[in-house]
Short mmCIF file of C-alpha atoms and ligand atoms in Angstrom, two decimals:
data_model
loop_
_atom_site.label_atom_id
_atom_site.label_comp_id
_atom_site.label_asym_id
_atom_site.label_seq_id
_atom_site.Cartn_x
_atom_site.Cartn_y
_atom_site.Cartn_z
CA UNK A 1 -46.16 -77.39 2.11
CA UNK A 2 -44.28 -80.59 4.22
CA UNK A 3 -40.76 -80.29 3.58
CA UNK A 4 -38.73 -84.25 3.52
CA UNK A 5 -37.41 -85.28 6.44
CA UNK A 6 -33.71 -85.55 5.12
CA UNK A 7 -31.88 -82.40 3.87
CA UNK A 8 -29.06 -82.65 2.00
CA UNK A 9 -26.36 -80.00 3.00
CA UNK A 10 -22.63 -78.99 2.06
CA UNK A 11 -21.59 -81.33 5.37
CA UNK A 12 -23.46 -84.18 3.77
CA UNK A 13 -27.37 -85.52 4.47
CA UNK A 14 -28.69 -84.52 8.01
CA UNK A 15 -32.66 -84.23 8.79
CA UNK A 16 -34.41 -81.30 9.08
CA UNK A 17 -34.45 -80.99 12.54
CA UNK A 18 -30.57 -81.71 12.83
CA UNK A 19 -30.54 -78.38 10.65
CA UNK A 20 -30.22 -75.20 12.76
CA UNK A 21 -31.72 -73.30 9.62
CA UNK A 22 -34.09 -74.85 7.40
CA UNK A 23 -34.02 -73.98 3.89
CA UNK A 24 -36.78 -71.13 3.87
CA UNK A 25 -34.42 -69.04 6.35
CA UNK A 26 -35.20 -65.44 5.81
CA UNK A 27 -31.25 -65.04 5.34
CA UNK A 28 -30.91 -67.59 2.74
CA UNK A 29 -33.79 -66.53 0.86
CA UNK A 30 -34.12 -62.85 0.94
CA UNK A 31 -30.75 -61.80 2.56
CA UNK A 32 -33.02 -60.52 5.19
CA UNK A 33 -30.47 -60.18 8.05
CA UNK A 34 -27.61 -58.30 9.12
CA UNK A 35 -24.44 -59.42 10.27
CA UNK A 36 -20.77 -58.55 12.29
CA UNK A 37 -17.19 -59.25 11.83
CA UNK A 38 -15.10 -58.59 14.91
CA UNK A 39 -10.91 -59.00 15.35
CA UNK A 40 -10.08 -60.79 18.53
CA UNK A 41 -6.50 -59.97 19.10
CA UNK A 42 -5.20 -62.39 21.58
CA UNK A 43 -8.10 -63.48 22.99
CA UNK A 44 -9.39 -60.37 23.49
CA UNK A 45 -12.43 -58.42 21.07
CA UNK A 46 -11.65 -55.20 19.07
CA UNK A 47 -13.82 -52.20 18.92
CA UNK A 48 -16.07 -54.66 20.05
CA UNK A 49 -19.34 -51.98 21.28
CA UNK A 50 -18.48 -50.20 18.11
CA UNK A 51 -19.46 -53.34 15.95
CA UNK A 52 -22.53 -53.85 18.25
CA UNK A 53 -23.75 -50.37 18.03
CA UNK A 54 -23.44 -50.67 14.43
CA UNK A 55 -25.70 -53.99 14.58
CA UNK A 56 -28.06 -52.70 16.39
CA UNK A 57 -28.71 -49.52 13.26
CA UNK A 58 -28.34 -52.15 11.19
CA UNK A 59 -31.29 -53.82 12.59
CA UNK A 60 -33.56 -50.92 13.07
CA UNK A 61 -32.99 -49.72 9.74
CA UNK A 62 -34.27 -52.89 8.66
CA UNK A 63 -36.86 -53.42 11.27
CA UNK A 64 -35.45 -56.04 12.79
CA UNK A 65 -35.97 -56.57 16.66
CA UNK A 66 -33.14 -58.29 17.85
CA UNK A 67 -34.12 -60.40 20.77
CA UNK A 68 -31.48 -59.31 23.33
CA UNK A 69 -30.17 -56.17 24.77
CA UNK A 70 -26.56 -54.67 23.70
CA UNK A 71 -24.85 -55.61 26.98
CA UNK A 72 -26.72 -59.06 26.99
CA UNK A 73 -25.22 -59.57 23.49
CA UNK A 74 -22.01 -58.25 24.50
CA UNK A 75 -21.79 -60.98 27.53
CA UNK A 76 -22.63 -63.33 25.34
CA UNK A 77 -19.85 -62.69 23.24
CA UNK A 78 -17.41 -62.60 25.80
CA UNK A 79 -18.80 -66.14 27.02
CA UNK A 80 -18.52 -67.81 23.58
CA UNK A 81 -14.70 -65.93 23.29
CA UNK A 82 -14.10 -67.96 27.30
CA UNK A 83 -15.54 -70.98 26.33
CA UNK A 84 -13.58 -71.48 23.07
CA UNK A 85 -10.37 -70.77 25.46
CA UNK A 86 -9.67 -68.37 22.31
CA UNK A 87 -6.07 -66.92 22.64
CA UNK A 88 -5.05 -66.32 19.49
CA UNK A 89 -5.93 -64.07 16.54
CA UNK A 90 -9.23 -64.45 15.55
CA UNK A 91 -12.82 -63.19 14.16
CA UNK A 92 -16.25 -63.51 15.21
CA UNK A 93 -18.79 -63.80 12.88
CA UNK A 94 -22.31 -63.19 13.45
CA UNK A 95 -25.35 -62.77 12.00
CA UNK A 96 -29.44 -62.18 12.31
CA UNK A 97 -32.19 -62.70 10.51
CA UNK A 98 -35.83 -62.34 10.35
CA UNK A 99 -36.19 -65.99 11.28
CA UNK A 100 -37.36 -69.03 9.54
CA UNK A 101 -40.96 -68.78 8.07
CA UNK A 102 -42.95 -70.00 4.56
CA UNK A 103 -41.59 -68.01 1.61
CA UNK A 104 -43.22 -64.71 1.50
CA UNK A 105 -41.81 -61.37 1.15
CA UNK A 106 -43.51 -59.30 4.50
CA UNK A 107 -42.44 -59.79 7.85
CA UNK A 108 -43.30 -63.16 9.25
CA UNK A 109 -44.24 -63.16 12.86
CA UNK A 110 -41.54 -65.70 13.86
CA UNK A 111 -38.70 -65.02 16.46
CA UNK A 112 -34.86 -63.93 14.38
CA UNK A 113 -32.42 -66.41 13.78
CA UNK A 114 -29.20 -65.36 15.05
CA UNK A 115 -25.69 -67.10 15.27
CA UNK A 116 -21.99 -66.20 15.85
CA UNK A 117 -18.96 -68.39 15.09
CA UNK A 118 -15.33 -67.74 15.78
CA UNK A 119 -12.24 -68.45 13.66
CA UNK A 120 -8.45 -68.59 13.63
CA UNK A 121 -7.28 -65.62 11.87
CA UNK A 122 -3.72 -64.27 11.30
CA UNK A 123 -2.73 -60.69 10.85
CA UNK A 124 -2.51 -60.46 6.86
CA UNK A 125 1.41 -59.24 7.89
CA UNK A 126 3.15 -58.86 4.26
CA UNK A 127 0.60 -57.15 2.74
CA UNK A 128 0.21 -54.46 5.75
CA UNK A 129 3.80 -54.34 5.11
CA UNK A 130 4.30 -54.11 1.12
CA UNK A 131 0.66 -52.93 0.24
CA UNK A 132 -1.75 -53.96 -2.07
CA UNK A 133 -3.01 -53.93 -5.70
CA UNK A 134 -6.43 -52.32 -6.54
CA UNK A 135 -8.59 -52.15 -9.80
CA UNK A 136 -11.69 -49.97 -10.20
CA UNK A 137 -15.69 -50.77 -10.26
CA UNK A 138 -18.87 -49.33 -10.95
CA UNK A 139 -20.57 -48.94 -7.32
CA UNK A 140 -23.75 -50.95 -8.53
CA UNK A 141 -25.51 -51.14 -4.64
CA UNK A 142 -28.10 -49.63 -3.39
CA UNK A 143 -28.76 -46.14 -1.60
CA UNK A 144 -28.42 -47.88 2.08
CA UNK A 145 -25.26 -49.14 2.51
CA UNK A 146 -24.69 -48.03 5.89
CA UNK A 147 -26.83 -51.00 6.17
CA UNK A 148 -24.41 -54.14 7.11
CA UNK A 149 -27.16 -56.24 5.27
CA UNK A 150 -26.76 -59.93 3.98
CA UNK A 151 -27.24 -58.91 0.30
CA UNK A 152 -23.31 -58.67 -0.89
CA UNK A 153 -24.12 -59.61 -4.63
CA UNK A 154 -22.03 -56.66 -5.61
CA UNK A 155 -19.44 -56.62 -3.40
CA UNK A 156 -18.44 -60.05 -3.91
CA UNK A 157 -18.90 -59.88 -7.78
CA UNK A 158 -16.77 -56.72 -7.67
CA UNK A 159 -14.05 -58.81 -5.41
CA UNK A 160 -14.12 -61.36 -8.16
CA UNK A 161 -13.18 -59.29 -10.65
CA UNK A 162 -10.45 -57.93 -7.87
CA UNK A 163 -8.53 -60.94 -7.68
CA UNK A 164 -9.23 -62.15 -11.31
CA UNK A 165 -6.85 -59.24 -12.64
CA UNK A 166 -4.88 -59.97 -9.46
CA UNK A 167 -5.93 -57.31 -7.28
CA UNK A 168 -6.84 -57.45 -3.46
CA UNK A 169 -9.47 -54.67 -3.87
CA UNK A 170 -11.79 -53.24 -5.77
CA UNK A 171 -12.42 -49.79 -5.58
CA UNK A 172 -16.12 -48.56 -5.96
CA UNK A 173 -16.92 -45.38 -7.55
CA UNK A 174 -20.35 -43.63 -8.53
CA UNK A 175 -20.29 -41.46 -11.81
CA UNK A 176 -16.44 -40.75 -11.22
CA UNK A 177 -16.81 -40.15 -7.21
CA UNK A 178 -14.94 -43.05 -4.71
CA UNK A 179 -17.61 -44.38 -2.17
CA UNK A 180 -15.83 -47.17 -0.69
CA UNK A 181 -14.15 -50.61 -1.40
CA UNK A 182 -16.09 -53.69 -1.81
CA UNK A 183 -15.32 -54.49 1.75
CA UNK A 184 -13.22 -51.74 3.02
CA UNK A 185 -13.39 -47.63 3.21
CA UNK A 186 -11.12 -45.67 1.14
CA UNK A 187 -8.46 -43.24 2.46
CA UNK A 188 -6.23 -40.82 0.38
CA UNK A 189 -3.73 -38.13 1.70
CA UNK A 190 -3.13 -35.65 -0.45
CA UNK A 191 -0.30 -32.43 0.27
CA UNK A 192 -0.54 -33.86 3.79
CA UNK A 193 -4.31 -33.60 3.91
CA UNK A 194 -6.16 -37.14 4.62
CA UNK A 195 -9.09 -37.75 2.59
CA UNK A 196 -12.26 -39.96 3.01
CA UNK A 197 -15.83 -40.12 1.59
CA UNK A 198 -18.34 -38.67 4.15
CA UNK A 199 -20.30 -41.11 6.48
CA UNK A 200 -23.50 -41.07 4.62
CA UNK A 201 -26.26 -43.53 3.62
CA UNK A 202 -24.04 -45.03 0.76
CA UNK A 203 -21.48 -46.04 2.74
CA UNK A 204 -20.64 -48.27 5.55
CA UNK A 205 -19.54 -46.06 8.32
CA UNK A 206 -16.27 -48.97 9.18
CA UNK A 207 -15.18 -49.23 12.68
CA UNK A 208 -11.55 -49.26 11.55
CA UNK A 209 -12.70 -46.15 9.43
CA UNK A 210 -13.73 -43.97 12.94
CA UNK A 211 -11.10 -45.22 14.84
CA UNK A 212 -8.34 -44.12 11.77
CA UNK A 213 -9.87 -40.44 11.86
CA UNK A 214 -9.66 -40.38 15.72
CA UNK A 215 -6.21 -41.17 15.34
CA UNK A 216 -5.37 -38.88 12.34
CA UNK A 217 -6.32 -35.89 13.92
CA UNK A 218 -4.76 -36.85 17.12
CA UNK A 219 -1.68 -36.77 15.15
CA UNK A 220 -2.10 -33.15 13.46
CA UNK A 221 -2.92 -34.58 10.05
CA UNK A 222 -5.72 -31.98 8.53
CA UNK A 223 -8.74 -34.37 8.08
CA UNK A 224 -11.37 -34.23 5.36
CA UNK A 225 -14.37 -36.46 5.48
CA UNK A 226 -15.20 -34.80 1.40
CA UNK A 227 -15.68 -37.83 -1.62
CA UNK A 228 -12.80 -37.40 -4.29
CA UNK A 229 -12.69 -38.88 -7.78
CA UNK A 230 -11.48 -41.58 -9.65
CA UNK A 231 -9.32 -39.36 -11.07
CA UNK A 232 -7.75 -37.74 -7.85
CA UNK A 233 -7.27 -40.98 -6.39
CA UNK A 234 -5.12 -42.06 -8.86
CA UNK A 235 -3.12 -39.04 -8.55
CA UNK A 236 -2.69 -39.32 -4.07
CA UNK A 237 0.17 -39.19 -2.87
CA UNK A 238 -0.85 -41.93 -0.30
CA UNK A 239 -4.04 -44.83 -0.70
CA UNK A 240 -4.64 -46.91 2.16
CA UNK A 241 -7.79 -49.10 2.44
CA UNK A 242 -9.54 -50.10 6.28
CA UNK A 243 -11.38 -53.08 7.72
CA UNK A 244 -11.63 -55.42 10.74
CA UNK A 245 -9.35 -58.03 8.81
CA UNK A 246 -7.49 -55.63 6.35
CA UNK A 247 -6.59 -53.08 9.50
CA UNK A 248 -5.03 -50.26 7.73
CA UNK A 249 -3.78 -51.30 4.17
CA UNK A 250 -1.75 -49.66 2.03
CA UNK A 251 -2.53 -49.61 -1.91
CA UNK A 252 0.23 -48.84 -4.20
CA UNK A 253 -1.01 -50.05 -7.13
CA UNK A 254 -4.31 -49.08 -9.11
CA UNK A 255 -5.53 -49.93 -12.83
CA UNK A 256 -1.78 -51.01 -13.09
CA UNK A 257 -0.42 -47.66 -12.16
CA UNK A 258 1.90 -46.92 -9.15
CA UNK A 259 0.73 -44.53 -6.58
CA UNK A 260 3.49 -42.27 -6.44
CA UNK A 261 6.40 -44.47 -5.92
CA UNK A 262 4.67 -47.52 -5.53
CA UNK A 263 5.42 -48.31 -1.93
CA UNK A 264 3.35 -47.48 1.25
CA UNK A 265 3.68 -43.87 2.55
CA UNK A 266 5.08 -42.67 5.31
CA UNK A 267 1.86 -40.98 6.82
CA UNK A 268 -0.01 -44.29 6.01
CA UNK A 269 2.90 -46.32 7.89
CA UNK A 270 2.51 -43.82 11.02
CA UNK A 271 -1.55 -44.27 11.15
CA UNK A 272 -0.48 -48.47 10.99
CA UNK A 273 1.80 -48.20 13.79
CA UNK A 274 -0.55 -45.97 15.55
CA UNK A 275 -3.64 -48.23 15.12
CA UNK A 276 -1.24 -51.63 16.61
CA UNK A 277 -0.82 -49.65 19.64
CA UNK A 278 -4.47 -48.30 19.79
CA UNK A 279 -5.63 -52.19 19.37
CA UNK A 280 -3.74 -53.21 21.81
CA UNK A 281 -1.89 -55.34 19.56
CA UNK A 282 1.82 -57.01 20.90
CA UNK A 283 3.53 -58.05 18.05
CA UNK A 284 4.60 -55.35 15.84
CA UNK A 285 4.16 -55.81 12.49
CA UNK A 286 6.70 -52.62 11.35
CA UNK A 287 9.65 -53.51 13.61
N1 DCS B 1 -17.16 -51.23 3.67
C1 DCS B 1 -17.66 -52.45 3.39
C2 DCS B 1 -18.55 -52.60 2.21
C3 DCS B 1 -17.34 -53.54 4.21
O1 DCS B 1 -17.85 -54.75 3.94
C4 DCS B 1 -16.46 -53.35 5.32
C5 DCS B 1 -16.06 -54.48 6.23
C6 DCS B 1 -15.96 -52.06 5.56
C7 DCS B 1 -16.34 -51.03 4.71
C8 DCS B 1 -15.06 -51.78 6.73
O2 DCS B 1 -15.77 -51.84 7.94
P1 DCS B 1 -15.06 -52.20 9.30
O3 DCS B 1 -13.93 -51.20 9.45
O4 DCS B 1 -16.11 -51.96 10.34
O5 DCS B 1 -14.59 -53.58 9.23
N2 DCS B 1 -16.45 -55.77 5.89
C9 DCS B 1 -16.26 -56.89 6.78
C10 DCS B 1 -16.54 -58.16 6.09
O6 DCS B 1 -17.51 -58.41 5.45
N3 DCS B 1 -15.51 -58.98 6.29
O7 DCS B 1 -14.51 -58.41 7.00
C11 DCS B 1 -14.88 -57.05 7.32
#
């Protein structure tokens, strides 16, 4: 099959070989890629070998070579961070692929697409600072979500339903049991004990997630990586949710009801504090 010379995109009508991805793009077609967000605070990357060790599992759990070394891509990185002169809050985005090949559902022996992008991005400051609303969803993915795969059908149509009752989150859960939030892990402390579901296969093991434990046990906080329910999350004394963008975020709100007194706890306030230091971040958000 000849494909047209002129492709009509979102940006208006370019030709084909203006287009860095034609149409049958292993990513758009199959979600057959993984993909990266980092924080740049400042200027400067955040947990940034964490993200790229995670790429890497991502890849070989997919079978994806990707065509560079760690350091190499880390370099790289760095470069593209210099030659934006970026020196403000920000996030890299990147992604890889299988490559661009005929439609057909094995491996097509082409080289990966890859690409990384960086954007403005402010701190979301009043909501680390009064917390958030979350509502509750059936964990519909699949058993691999350590996997930071392309294929976000459920997380995005759980989202949806997130901010269509006016919620920032939505909480997944598996026959009762909390796995994770459709684009953040899930923290509760409980009679001073901090909860979280283990780092298995149906979870993504979050960079923010690691670094939070680190820092909870460095405090004295009794840390338990064991899943709790539905119903004992309601119930927590403290909820906080973690991601690259989201940081450490408290939720005081679930379903409509108020985790205990509806504002962020004082534990979860300490571990926010702790984590702006531990980033290296300047501008305090809890002054
Ligand atoms: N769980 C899911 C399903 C996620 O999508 C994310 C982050 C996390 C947990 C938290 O992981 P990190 O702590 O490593 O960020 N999702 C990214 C995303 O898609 N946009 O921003 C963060």
């Amino acid at each position: 099959m000849s494909l047209y010379d002129y492709v009509l995109t979102q940006d208006g009508m370019i030709t084909k070989e203006a287009l860095l991805y034609p149409f049958e793009e292993r990513g758009l077609q199959f979600g057959d890629g993984v993909y990266e967000v980092i924080r740049i605070y400042q200027g400067t990357f955040d947990l940034l070998e964490e993200h790229i060790d995670r790429l890497f599992r991502s890849a070989e759990a997919i079978r994806l070579e990707v065509p560079f070394t760690k350091n190499e891509l880390i370099a790289s990185l760095q470069e593209l961070a210099v030659r934006n002169d970026v020196q403000t809050d920000a996030k890299l985005y990147l992604q890889i692929t299988r490559g661009s090949a005929p439609r057909e559902h094995s491996f097509p022996d082409v080289p990966a697409n890859f690409y990384a992008y960086i954007e403005q991005s402010k701190r979301p400051v009043p909501l680390l600072q009064q917390g958030v609303r979350a509502v509750l969803a059936d964990d519909i993915r699949w058993n691999l979500c350590f996997i930071k795969s392309l294929n976000l059908l459920p997380n995005i149509l759980a989202k949806q339903t997130a901010k269509e009752k006016g919620a920032f989150e939505a909480i997944l859960h598996k026959q009762g049991m909390v796995t994770e939030g459709s684009s953040s892990n899930v923290f509760i402390i409980k009679d001073q004990v901090l909860y979280t579901h283990p780092a298995a296969d149906n979870i993504l093991h979050g960079c923010v997630r690691s670094r939070v434990l680190t820092l909870a046990s460095k405090a004295g906080l009794q840390v338990e990586e064991t899943a709790f329910t539905t119903d004992q999350l309601l119930k927590a004394d403290e909820v906080f949710i973690t991601s690259t963008t989201s940081e450490i975020m408290p939720v005081i709100e679930i379903e409509g009801k108020l985790i205990s007194s509806g504002t962020p706890g004082d534990n979860t306030r300490f571990l926010q504090r702790a984590y702006e230091k531990e980033s290296g971040i300047k501008v305090t958000a809890f002054a």
